[in-house]
């Protein structure tokens, strides 16, 4: 089980976008995450009329390492560390370390 999942709201902890929040779009195999509207880069693309691709400058999200983002805790309003615990019914869930509140309800 990963600490960060697709759809989670995260806060960027380091880098040029430090402090910004966004939702995770995709989790990559090499422990990187893609967050919407964070770590944007401009890509210059050449037009290909056979496929129907228009040329120009495209802005797209670039991946961040998972250690550079923290899960947003709505109770505290800040990024928080994540732990794992097994509930009485046998489910393994994530919880916030600061207030022991379960993330996956």
Backbone as XML, in Angstrom:
<?xml version="1.0"?>
<chain id="A" units="angstrom">
  <residue number="1" name="UNK">
    <atom name="N" x="0.850" y="-1.187" z="0.000"/>
    <atom name="CA" x="0.000" y="0.000" z="0.000"/>
    <atom name="C" x="0.887" y="1.239" z="0.000"/>
  </residue>
  <residue number="2" name="UNK">
    <atom name="N" x="0.581" y="2.173" z="-0.898"/>
    <atom name="CA" x="1.358" y="3.401" z="-1.000"/>
    <atom name="C" x="0.829" y="4.458" z="-0.046"/>
  </residue>
  <residue number="3" name="UNK">
    <atom name="N" x="1.712" y="5.356" z="0.362"/>
    <atom name="CA" x="1.307" y="6.448" z="1.244"/>
    <atom name="C" x="0.458" y="7.467" z="0.499"/>
  </residue>
  <residue number="4" name="UNK">
    <atom name="N" x="0.726" y="7.643" z="-0.798"/>
    <atom name="CA" x="-0.027" y="8.593" z="-1.615"/>
    <atom name="C" x="-0.693" y="7.821" z="-2.744"/>
  </residue>
  <residue number="5" name="UNK">
    <atom name="N" x="-1.983" y="8.110" z="-2.960"/>
    <atom name="CA" x="-2.755" y="7.422" z="-3.994"/>
    <atom name="C" x="-3.297" y="8.431" z="-5.002"/>
  </residue>
  <residue number="6" name="UNK">
    <atom name="N" x="-3.749" y="7.913" z="-6.137"/>
    <atom name="CA" x="-4.362" y="8.745" z="-7.167"/>
    <atom name="C" x="-5.622" y="9.394" z="-6.598"/>
  </residue>
  <residue number="7" name="UNK">
    <atom name="N" x="-5.760" y="10.698" z="-6.836"/>
    <atom name="CA" x="-6.929" y="11.425" z="-6.347"/>
    <atom name="C" x="-6.705" y="12.121" z="-5.019"/>
  </residue>
  <residue number="8" name="UNK">
    <atom name="N" x="-5.613" y="11.832" z="-4.317"/>
    <atom name="CA" x="-5.320" y="12.485" z="-3.038"/>
    <atom name="C" x="-4.965" y="13.948" z="-3.261"/>
  </residue>
  <residue number="9" name="UNK">
    <atom name="N" x="-5.311" y="14.788" z="-2.296"/>
    <atom name="CA" x="-4.899" y="16.191" z="-2.330"/>
    <atom name="C" x="-3.582" y="16.296" z="-1.575"/>
  </residue>
  <residue number="10" name="UNK">
    <atom name="N" x="-2.560" y="16.819" z="-2.258"/>
    <atom name="CA" x="-1.226" y="16.886" z="-1.669"/>
    <atom name="C" x="-0.716" y="18.317" z="-1.660"/>
  </residue>
  <residue number="11" name="UNK">
    <atom name="N" x="0.283" y="18.561" z="-0.795"/>
    <atom name="CA" x="0.963" y="19.847" z="-0.700"/>
    <atom name="C" x="2.413" y="19.614" z="-1.088"/>
  </residue>
  <residue number="12" name="UNK">
    <atom name="N" x="2.962" y="20.488" z="-1.952"/>
    <atom name="CA" x="4.359" y="20.379" z="-2.362"/>
    <atom name="C" x="5.237" y="20.907" z="-1.226"/>
  </residue>
  <residue number="13" name="UNK">
    <atom name="N" x="6.225" y="20.106" z="-0.806"/>
    <atom name="CA" x="7.066" y="20.458" z="0.333"/>
    <atom name="C" x="8.351" y="21.183" z="-0.071"/>
  </residue>
  <residue number="14" name="UNK">
    <atom name="N" x="8.880" y="20.897" z="-1.268"/>
    <atom name="CA" x="10.130" y="21.520" z="-1.709"/>
    <atom name="C" x="10.039" y="21.895" z="-3.177"/>
  </residue>
  <residue number="15" name="UNK">
    <atom name="N" x="10.940" y="22.776" z="-3.596"/>
    <atom name="CA" x="11.031" y="23.142" z="-5.001"/>
    <atom name="C" x="10.347" y="24.458" z="-5.312"/>
  </residue>
  <residue number="16" name="UNK">
    <atom name="N" x="10.219" y="24.740" z="-6.614"/>
    <atom name="CA" x="9.684" y="26.032" z="-7.053"/>
    <atom name="C" x="8.207" y="26.206" z="-6.727"/>
  </residue>
  <residue number="17" name="UNK">
    <atom name="N" x="7.480" y="25.105" z="-6.557"/>
    <atom name="CA" x="6.051" y="25.164" z="-6.250"/>
    <atom name="C" x="5.770" y="24.880" z="-4.784"/>
  </residue>
  <residue number="18" name="UNK">
    <atom name="N" x="6.719" y="25.120" z="-3.913"/>
    <atom name="CA" x="6.565" y="24.829" z="-2.486"/>
    <atom name="C" x="5.341" y="25.530" z="-1.907"/>
  </residue>
  <residue number="19" name="UNK">
    <atom name="N" x="4.515" y="24.757" z="-1.176"/>
    <atom name="CA" x="3.331" y="25.315" z="-0.538"/>
    <atom name="C" x="2.062" y="25.211" z="-1.363"/>
  </residue>
  <residue number="20" name="UNK">
    <atom name="N" x="2.184" y="24.891" z="-2.649"/>
    <atom name="CA" x="0.995" y="24.798" z="-3.511"/>
    <atom name="C" x="0.318" y="23.436" z="-3.339"/>
  </residue>
  <residue number="21" name="UNK">
    <atom name="N" x="-1.005" y="23.441" z="-3.511"/>
    <atom name="CA" x="-1.797" y="22.214" z="-3.367"/>
    <atom name="C" x="-2.361" y="21.782" z="-4.707"/>
  </residue>
  <residue number="22" name="UNK">
    <atom name="N" x="-2.558" y="20.468" z="-4.844"/>
    <atom name="CA" x="-3.168" y="19.935" z="-6.050"/>
    <atom name="C" x="-3.517" y="18.469" z="-5.857"/>
  </residue>
  <residue number="23" name="UNK">
    <atom name="N" x="-4.287" y="17.929" z="-6.794"/>
    <atom name="CA" x="-4.688" y="16.530" z="-6.728"/>
    <atom name="C" x="-3.749" y="15.670" z="-7.561"/>
  </residue>
  <residue number="24" name="UNK">
    <atom name="N" x="-3.492" y="14.461" z="-7.080"/>
    <atom name="CA" x="-2.609" y="13.532" z="-7.772"/>
    <atom name="C" x="-3.351" y="12.967" z="-8.977"/>
  </residue>
  <residue number="25" name="UNK">
    <atom name="N" x="-2.734" y="13.108" z="-10.161"/>
    <atom name="CA" x="-3.306" y="12.593" z="-11.394"/>
    <atom name="C" x="-2.871" y="11.155" z="-11.624"/>
  </residue>
  <residue number="26" name="UNK">
    <atom name="N" x="-1.602" y="10.881" z="-11.353"/>
    <atom name="CA" x="-1.042" y="9.578" z="-11.685"/>
    <atom name="C" x="0.125" y="9.246" z="-10.760"/>
  </residue>
  <residue number="27" name="UNK">
    <atom name="N" x="0.261" y="7.965" z="-10.428"/>
    <atom name="CA" x="1.401" y="7.462" z="-9.670"/>
    <atom name="C" x="2.260" y="6.670" z="-10.644"/>
  </residue>
  <residue number="28" name="UNK">
    <atom name="N" x="3.546" y="6.967" z="-10.684"/>
    <atom name="CA" x="4.448" y="6.265" z="-11.592"/>
    <atom name="C" x="5.222" y="5.190" z="-10.846"/>
  </residue>
  <residue number="29" name="UNK">
    <atom name="N" x="5.814" y="4.263" z="-11.602"/>
    <atom name="CA" x="6.503" y="3.119" z="-11.006"/>
    <atom name="C" x="7.752" y="3.507" z="-10.223"/>
  </residue>
  <residue number="30" name="UNK">
    <atom name="N" x="8.433" y="4.550" z="-10.632"/>
    <atom name="CA" x="9.700" y="4.918" z="-9.988"/>
    <atom name="C" x="9.497" y="5.884" z="-8.822"/>
  </residue>
  <residue number="31" name="UNK">
    <atom name="N" x="8.395" y="5.730" z="-8.084"/>
    <atom name="CA" x="8.109" y="6.503" z="-6.873"/>
    <atom name="C" x="7.960" y="8.000" z="-7.162"/>
  </residue>
  <residue number="32" name="UNK">
    <atom name="N" x="7.355" y="8.307" z="-8.309"/>
    <atom name="CA" x="7.085" y="9.686" z="-8.675"/>
    <atom name="C" x="5.585" y="9.887" z="-8.824"/>
  </residue>
  <residue number="33" name="UNK">
    <atom name="N" x="5.140" y="11.122" z="-8.616"/>
    <atom name="CA" x="3.721" y="11.447" z="-8.722"/>
    <atom name="C" x="3.538" y="12.610" z="-9.685"/>
  </residue>
  <residue number="34" name="UNK">
    <atom name="N" x="2.389" y="12.609" z="-10.359"/>
    <atom name="CA" x="2.017" y="13.681" z="-11.265"/>
    <atom name="C" x="0.871" y="14.434" z="-10.607"/>
  </residue>
  <residue number="35" name="UNK">
    <atom name="N" x="1.077" y="15.718" z="-10.309"/>
    <atom name="CA" x="0.085" y="16.532" z="-9.611"/>
    <atom name="C" x="-0.425" y="17.589" z="-10.576"/>
  </residue>
  <residue number="36" name="UNK">
    <atom name="N" x="-1.763" y="17.778" z="-10.612"/>
    <atom name="CA" x="-2.335" y="18.709" z="-11.586"/>
    <atom name="C" x="-1.927" y="20.148" z="-11.292"/>
  </residue>
  <residue number="37" name="UNK">
    <atom name="N" x="-1.509" y="20.845" z="-12.358"/>
    <atom name="CA" x="-1.091" y="22.252" z="-12.340"/>
    <atom name="C" x="0.095" y="22.532" z="-11.427"/>
  </residue>
  <residue number="38" name="UNK">
    <atom name="N" x="0.916" y="21.528" z="-11.154"/>
    <atom name="CA" x="2.128" y="21.699" z="-10.354"/>
    <atom name="C" x="3.318" y="21.230" z="-11.195"/>
  </residue>
  <residue number="39" name="UNK">
    <atom name="N" x="4.451" y="21.933" z="-11.085"/>
    <atom name="CA" x="5.681" y="21.593" z="-11.804"/>
    <atom name="C" x="5.437" y="21.614" z="-13.322"/>
  </residue>
  <residue number="40" name="UNK">
    <atom name="N" x="4.868" y="22.701" z="-13.784"/>
    <atom name="CA" x="4.542" y="22.844" z="-15.200"/>
    <atom name="C" x="5.806" y="23.137" z="-16.013"/>
  </residue>
  <residue number="41" name="UNK">
    <atom name="N" x="5.866" y="22.555" z="-17.214"/>
    <atom name="CA" x="6.986" y="22.779" z="-18.127"/>
    <atom name="C" x="6.425" y="23.039" z="-19.517"/>
  </residue>
  <residue number="42" name="UNK">
    <atom name="N" x="7.146" y="23.841" z="-20.280"/>
    <atom name="CA" x="6.724" y="24.128" z="-21.649"/>
    <atom name="C" x="7.421" y="23.144" z="-22.597"/>
  </residue>
  <residue number="43" name="UNK">
    <atom name="N" x="6.654" y="22.557" z="-23.499"/>
    <atom name="CA" x="7.199" y="21.618" z="-24.469"/>
    <atom name="C" x="6.883" y="22.160" z="-25.862"/>
  </residue>
  <residue number="44" name="UNK">
    <atom name="N" x="7.926" y="22.306" z="-26.678"/>
    <atom name="CA" x="7.766" y="22.798" z="-28.043"/>
    <atom name="C" x="7.532" y="21.600" z="-28.951"/>
  </residue>
  <residue number="45" name="UNK">
    <atom name="N" x="6.349" y="21.518" z="-29.551"/>
    <atom name="CA" x="6.014" y="20.370" z="-30.382"/>
    <atom name="C" x="5.881" y="20.794" z="-31.839"/>
  </residue>
  <residue number="46" name="UNK">
    <atom name="N" x="6.312" y="19.885" z="-32.710"/>
    <atom name="CA" x="6.219" y="20.109" z="-34.140"/>
    <atom name="C" x="4.878" y="19.574" z="-34.615"/>
  </residue>
  <residue number="47" name="UNK">
    <atom name="N" x="4.250" y="20.265" z="-35.534"/>
    <atom name="CA" x="2.953" y="19.841" z="-36.045"/>
    <atom name="C" x="3.100" y="18.574" z="-36.885"/>
  </residue>
  <residue number="48" name="UNK">
    <atom name="N" x="2.096" y="17.685" z="-36.785"/>
    <atom name="CA" x="2.050" y="16.481" z="-37.605"/>
    <atom name="C" x="0.644" y="16.382" z="-38.198"/>
  </residue>
  <residue number="49" name="UNK">
    <atom name="N" x="0.441" y="16.892" z="-39.411"/>
    <atom name="CA" x="-0.906" y="16.910" z="-39.979"/>
    <atom name="C" x="-1.471" y="15.525" z="-40.287"/>
  </residue>
  <residue number="50" name="UNK">
    <atom name="N" x="-0.600" y="14.525" z="-40.467"/>
    <atom name="CA" x="-1.084" y="13.172" z="-40.750"/>
    <atom name="C" x="-1.848" y="12.595" z="-39.570"/>
  </residue>
  <residue number="51" name="UNK">
    <atom name="N" x="-1.386" y="12.895" z="-38.354"/>
    <atom name="CA" x="-2.059" y="12.399" z="-37.142"/>
    <atom name="C" x="-3.081" y="13.418" z="-36.637"/>
  </residue>
  <residue number="52" name="UNK">
    <atom name="N" x="-2.907" y="14.665" z="-37.018"/>
    <atom name="CA" x="-3.834" y="15.707" z="-36.576"/>
    <atom name="C" x="-3.339" y="16.443" z="-35.344"/>
  </residue>
  <residue number="53" name="UNK">
    <atom name="N" x="-2.019" y="16.449" z="-35.124"/>
    <atom name="CA" x="-1.447" y="17.137" z="-33.966"/>
    <atom name="C" x="-1.053" y="18.553" z="-34.392"/>
  </residue>
  <residue number="54" name="UNK">
    <atom name="N" x="-1.550" y="19.538" z="-33.672"/>
    <atom name="CA" x="-1.187" y="20.925" z="-33.948"/>
    <atom name="C" x="0.146" y="21.241" z="-33.278"/>
  </residue>
  <residue number="55" name="UNK">
    <atom name="N" x="0.945" y="22.043" z="-33.930"/>
    <atom name="CA" x="2.232" y="22.428" z="-33.365"/>
    <atom name="C" x="2.083" y="23.604" z="-32.426"/>
  </residue>
  <residue number="56" name="UNK">
    <atom name="N" x="3.140" y="23.897" z="-31.709"/>
    <atom name="CA" x="3.139" y="25.039" z="-30.811"/>
    <atom name="C" x="3.766" y="24.701" z="-29.473"/>
  </residue>
  <residue number="57" name="UNK">
    <atom name="N" x="3.576" y="25.584" z="-28.524"/>
    <atom name="CA" x="4.123" y="25.411" z="-27.186"/>
    <atom name="C" x="3.023" y="24.875" z="-26.288"/>
  </residue>
  <residue number="58" name="UNK">
    <atom name="N" x="3.248" y="23.702" z="-25.712"/>
    <atom name="CA" x="2.268" y="23.049" z="-24.850"/>
    <atom name="C" x="2.801" y="23.048" z="-23.426"/>
  </residue>
  <residue number="59" name="UNK">
    <atom name="N" x="1.946" y="23.446" z="-22.468"/>
    <atom name="CA" x="2.331" y="23.366" z="-21.060"/>
    <atom name="C" x="1.805" y="22.063" z="-20.495"/>
  </residue>
  <residue number="60" name="UNK">
    <atom name="N" x="2.679" y="21.312" z="-19.810"/>
    <atom name="CA" x="2.257" y="20.042" z="-19.238"/>
    <atom name="C" x="2.897" y="19.841" z="-17.876"/>
  </residue>
  <residue number="61" name="UNK">
    <atom name="N" x="2.262" y="18.993" z="-17.064"/>
    <atom name="CA" x="2.792" y="18.699" z="-15.740"/>
    <atom name="C" x="3.954" y="17.724" z="-15.856"/>
  </residue>
  <residue number="62" name="UNK">
    <atom name="N" x="4.959" y="17.937" z="-15.034"/>
    <atom name="CA" x="6.088" y="17.017" z="-14.969"/>
    <atom name="C" x="6.045" y="16.330" z="-13.605"/>
  </residue>
  <residue number="63" name="UNK">
    <atom name="N" x="6.567" y="15.106" z="-13.526"/>
    <atom name="CA" x="6.474" y="14.364" z="-12.269"/>
    <atom name="C" x="7.369" y="14.916" z="-11.163"/>
  </residue>
  <residue number="64" name="UNK">
    <atom name="N" x="6.915" y="14.728" z="-9.929"/>
    <atom name="CA" x="7.676" y="15.065" z="-8.725"/>
    <atom name="C" x="7.963" y="13.766" z="-7.978"/>
  </residue>
  <residue number="65" name="UNK">
    <atom name="N" x="9.031" y="13.749" z="-7.217"/>
    <atom name="CA" x="9.287" y="12.571" z="-6.383"/>
    <atom name="C" x="8.283" y="12.562" z="-5.231"/>
  </residue>
  <residue number="66" name="UNK">
    <atom name="N" x="7.853" y="11.376" z="-4.838"/>
    <atom name="CA" x="6.818" y="11.243" z="-3.809"/>
    <atom name="C" x="7.262" y="11.800" z="-2.462"/>
  </residue>
  <residue number="67" name="UNK">
    <atom name="N" x="8.572" y="11.852" z="-2.216"/>
    <atom name="CA" x="9.064" y="12.383" z="-0.949"/>
    <atom name="C" x="8.943" y="13.903" z="-0.881"/>
  </residue>
  <residue number="68" name="UNK">
    <atom name="N" x="8.715" y="14.546" z="-2.023"/>
    <atom name="CA" x="8.608" y="16.010" z="-2.063"/>
    <atom name="C" x="7.177" y="16.513" z="-1.939"/>
  </residue>
  <residue number="69" name="UNK">
    <atom name="N" x="6.229" y="15.605" z="-1.718"/>
    <atom name="CA" x="4.842" y="16.004" z="-1.490"/>
    <atom name="C" x="4.339" y="15.351" z="-0.212"/>
  </residue>
  <residue number="70" name="UNK">
    <atom name="N" x="3.409" y="16.027" z="0.458"/>
    <atom name="CA" x="2.800" y="15.494" z="1.670"/>
    <atom name="C" x="1.293" y="15.532" z="1.536"/>
  </residue>
  <residue number="71" name="UNK">
    <atom name="N" x="0.629" y="14.555" z="2.117"/>
    <atom name="CA" x="-0.832" y="14.491" z="2.041"/>
    <atom name="C" x="-1.435" y="15.637" z="2.848"/>
  </residue>
  <residue number="72" name="UNK">
    <atom name="N" x="-2.423" y="16.324" z="2.261"/>
    <atom name="CA" x="-3.061" y="17.477" z="2.909"/>
    <atom name="C" x="-4.039" y="16.996" z="3.965"/>
  </residue>
  <residue number="73" name="UNK">
    <atom name="N" x="-3.886" y="17.528" z="5.180"/>
    <atom name="CA" x="-4.780" y="17.199" z="6.290"/>
    <atom name="C" x="-5.761" y="18.351" z="6.461"/>
  </residue>
  <residue number="74" name="UNK">
    <atom name="N" x="-7.059" y="18.145" z="6.165"/>
    <atom name="CA" x="-8.025" y="19.244" z="6.283"/>
    <atom name="C" x="-8.240" y="19.712" z="7.720"/>
  </residue>
  <residue number="75" name="UNK">
    <atom name="N" x="-7.992" y="18.846" z="8.698"/>
    <atom name="CA" x="-8.186" y="19.233" z="10.102"/>
    <atom name="C" x="-7.154" y="20.266" z="10.540"/>
  </residue>
  <residue number="76" name="UNK">
    <atom name="N" x="-5.899" y="20.105" z="10.117"/>
    <atom name="CA" x="-4.842" y="21.036" z="10.501"/>
    <atom name="C" x="-4.595" y="22.103" z="9.445"/>
  </residue>
  <residue number="77" name="UNK">
    <atom name="N" x="-4.985" y="21.823" z="8.196"/>
    <atom name="CA" x="-4.765" y="22.776" z="7.116"/>
    <atom name="C" x="-3.347" y="22.756" z="6.571"/>
  </residue>
  <residue number="78" name="UNK">
    <atom name="N" x="-2.582" y="21.717" z="6.900"/>
    <atom name="CA" x="-1.195" y="21.600" z="6.458"/>
    <atom name="C" x="-0.936" y="20.199" z="5.916"/>
  </residue>
  <residue number="79" name="UNK">
    <atom name="N" x="0.265" y="20.011" z="5.389"/>
    <atom name="CA" x="0.684" y="18.680" z="4.957"/>
    <atom name="C" x="0.976" y="17.841" z="6.194"/>
  </residue>
  <residue number="80" name="UNK">
    <atom name="N" x="0.753" y="16.544" z="6.083"/>
    <atom name="CA" x="0.925" y="15.673" z="7.240"/>
    <atom name="C" x="1.591" y="14.366" z="6.822"/>
  </residue>
  <residue number="81" name="UNK">
    <atom name="N" x="2.234" y="13.730" z="7.795"/>
    <atom name="CA" x="2.845" y="12.429" z="7.548"/>
    <atom name="C" x="1.780" y="11.341" z="7.671"/>
  </residue>
  <residue number="82" name="UNK">
    <atom name="N" x="2.022" y="10.226" z="6.995"/>
    <atom name="CA" x="1.056" y="9.141" z="6.922"/>
    <atom name="C" x="1.618" y="7.899" z="7.591"/>
  </residue>
  <residue number="83" name="UNK">
    <atom name="N" x="0.752" y="7.203" z="8.320"/>
    <atom name="CA" x="1.093" y="5.906" z="8.896"/>
    <atom name="C" x="0.058" y="4.885" z="8.486"/>
  </residue>
  <residue number="84" name="UNK">
    <atom name="N" x="0.331" y="3.633" z="8.795"/>
    <atom name="CA" x="-0.600" y="2.547" z="8.482"/>
    <atom name="C" x="-0.992" y="1.841" z="9.758"/>
  </residue>
  <residue number="85" name="UNK">
    <atom name="N" x="-2.247" y="1.401" z="9.808"/>
    <atom name="CA" x="-2.683" y="0.562" z="10.921"/>
    <atom name="C" x="-3.802" y="-0.352" z="10.442"/>
  </residue>
  <residue number="86" name="UNK">
    <atom name="N" x="-3.979" y="-1.456" z="11.164"/>
    <atom name="CA" x="-5.013" y="-2.426" z="10.835"/>
    <atom name="C" x="-6.156" y="-2.225" z="11.818"/>
  </residue>
  <residue number="87" name="UNK">
    <atom name="N" x="-7.365" y="-2.041" z="11.275"/>
    <atom name="CA" x="-8.539" y="-1.841" z="12.114"/>
    <atom name="C" x="-9.030" y="-3.175" z="12.676"/>
  </residue>
  <residue number="88" name="UNK">
    <atom name="N" x="-10.017" y="-3.101" z="13.570"/>
    <atom name="CA" x="-10.565" y="-4.307" z="14.210"/>
    <atom name="C" x="-11.189" y="-5.265" z="13.202"/>
  </residue>
  <residue number="89" name="UNK">
    <atom name="N" x="-11.750" y="-4.705" z="12.112"/>
    <atom name="CA" x="-12.381" y="-5.573" z="11.112"/>
    <atom name="C" x="-11.384" y="-6.149" z="10.110"/>
  </residue>
  <residue number="90" name="UNK">
    <atom name="N" x="-10.088" y="-5.878" z="10.295"/>
    <atom name="CA" x="-9.045" y="-6.474" z="9.461"/>
    <atom name="C" x="-8.597" y="-5.626" z="8.288"/>
  </residue>
  <residue number="91" name="UNK">
    <atom name="N" x="-9.182" y="-4.425" z="8.106"/>
    <atom name="CA" x="-8.783" y="-3.561" z="7.007"/>
    <atom name="C" x="-7.513" y="-2.801" z="7.355"/>
  </residue>
  <residue number="92" name="UNK">
    <atom name="N" x="-6.611" y="-2.673" z="6.374"/>
    <atom name="CA" x="-5.405" y="-1.862" z="6.541"/>
    <atom name="C" x="-5.710" y="-0.475" z="5.994"/>
  </residue>
  <residue number="93" name="UNK">
    <atom name="N" x="-5.546" y="0.551" z="6.822"/>
    <atom name="CA" x="-5.890" y="1.913" z="6.425"/>
    <atom name="C" x="-4.723" y="2.857" z="6.675"/>
  </residue>
  <residue number="94" name="UNK">
    <atom name="N" x="-4.781" y="4.007" z="6.002"/>
    <atom name="CA" x="-3.809" y="5.076" z="6.238"/>
    <atom name="C" x="-4.379" y="6.030" z="7.281"/>
  </residue>
  <residue number="95" name="UNK">
    <atom name="N" x="-3.493" y="6.618" z="8.088"/>
    <atom name="CA" x="-3.951" y="7.608" z="9.065"/>
    <atom name="C" x="-2.924" y="8.725" z="9.172"/>
  </residue>
  <residue number="96" name="UNK">
    <atom name="N" x="-3.409" y="9.905" z="9.583"/>
    <atom name="CA" x="-2.526" y="11.051" z="9.792"/>
    <atom name="C" x="-1.799" y="10.879" z="11.113"/>
  </residue>
  <residue number="97" name="UNK">
    <atom name="N" x="-0.478" y="11.093" z="11.110"/>
    <atom name="CA" x="0.330" y="10.900" z="12.320"/>
    <atom name="C" x="0.053" y="11.962" z="13.382"/>
  </residue>
  <residue number="98" name="UNK">
    <atom name="N" x="-0.350" y="13.181" z="12.962"/>
    <atom name="CA" x="-0.510" y="14.259" z="13.933"/>
    <atom name="C" x="-1.745" y="14.080" z="14.815"/>
  </residue>
  <residue number="99" name="UNK">
    <atom name="N" x="-2.873" y="13.625" z="14.226"/>
    <atom name="CA" x="-4.095" y="13.530" z="15.026"/>
    <atom name="C" x="-4.745" y="12.145" z="14.983"/>
  </residue>
  <residue number="100" name="UNK">
    <atom name="N" x="-4.042" y="11.144" z="14.453"/>
    <atom name="CA" x="-4.530" y="9.748" z="14.382"/>
    <atom name="C" x="-5.864" y="9.616" z="13.663"/>
  </residue>
  <residue number="101" name="UNK">
    <atom name="N" x="-6.209" y="10.549" z="12.796"/>
    <atom name="CA" x="-7.450" y="10.480" z="12.038"/>
    <atom name="C" x="-7.247" y="9.594" z="10.807"/>
  </residue>
  <residue number="102" name="UNK">
    <atom name="N" x="-8.208" y="8.700" z="10.551"/>
    <atom name="CA" x="-8.099" y="7.758" z="9.432"/>
    <atom name="C" x="-8.374" y="8.486" z="8.120"/>
  </residue>
  <residue number="103" name="UNK">
    <atom name="N" x="-7.504" y="8.267" z="7.120"/>
    <atom name="CA" x="-7.648" y="8.898" z="5.811"/>
    <atom name="C" x="-8.669" y="8.143" z="4.980"/>
  </residue>
  <residue number="104" name="UNK">
    <atom name="N" x="-8.542" y="6.808" z="4.921"/>
    <atom name="CA" x="-9.426" y="5.964" z="4.109"/>
    <atom name="C" x="-10.607" y="5.522" z="4.974"/>
  </residue>
  <residue number="105" name="UNK">
    <atom name="N" x="-11.705" y="6.261" z="4.929"/>
    <atom name="CA" x="-12.851" y="5.916" z="5.760"/>
    <atom name="C" x="-13.728" y="4.868" z="5.126"/>
  </residue>
</chain>
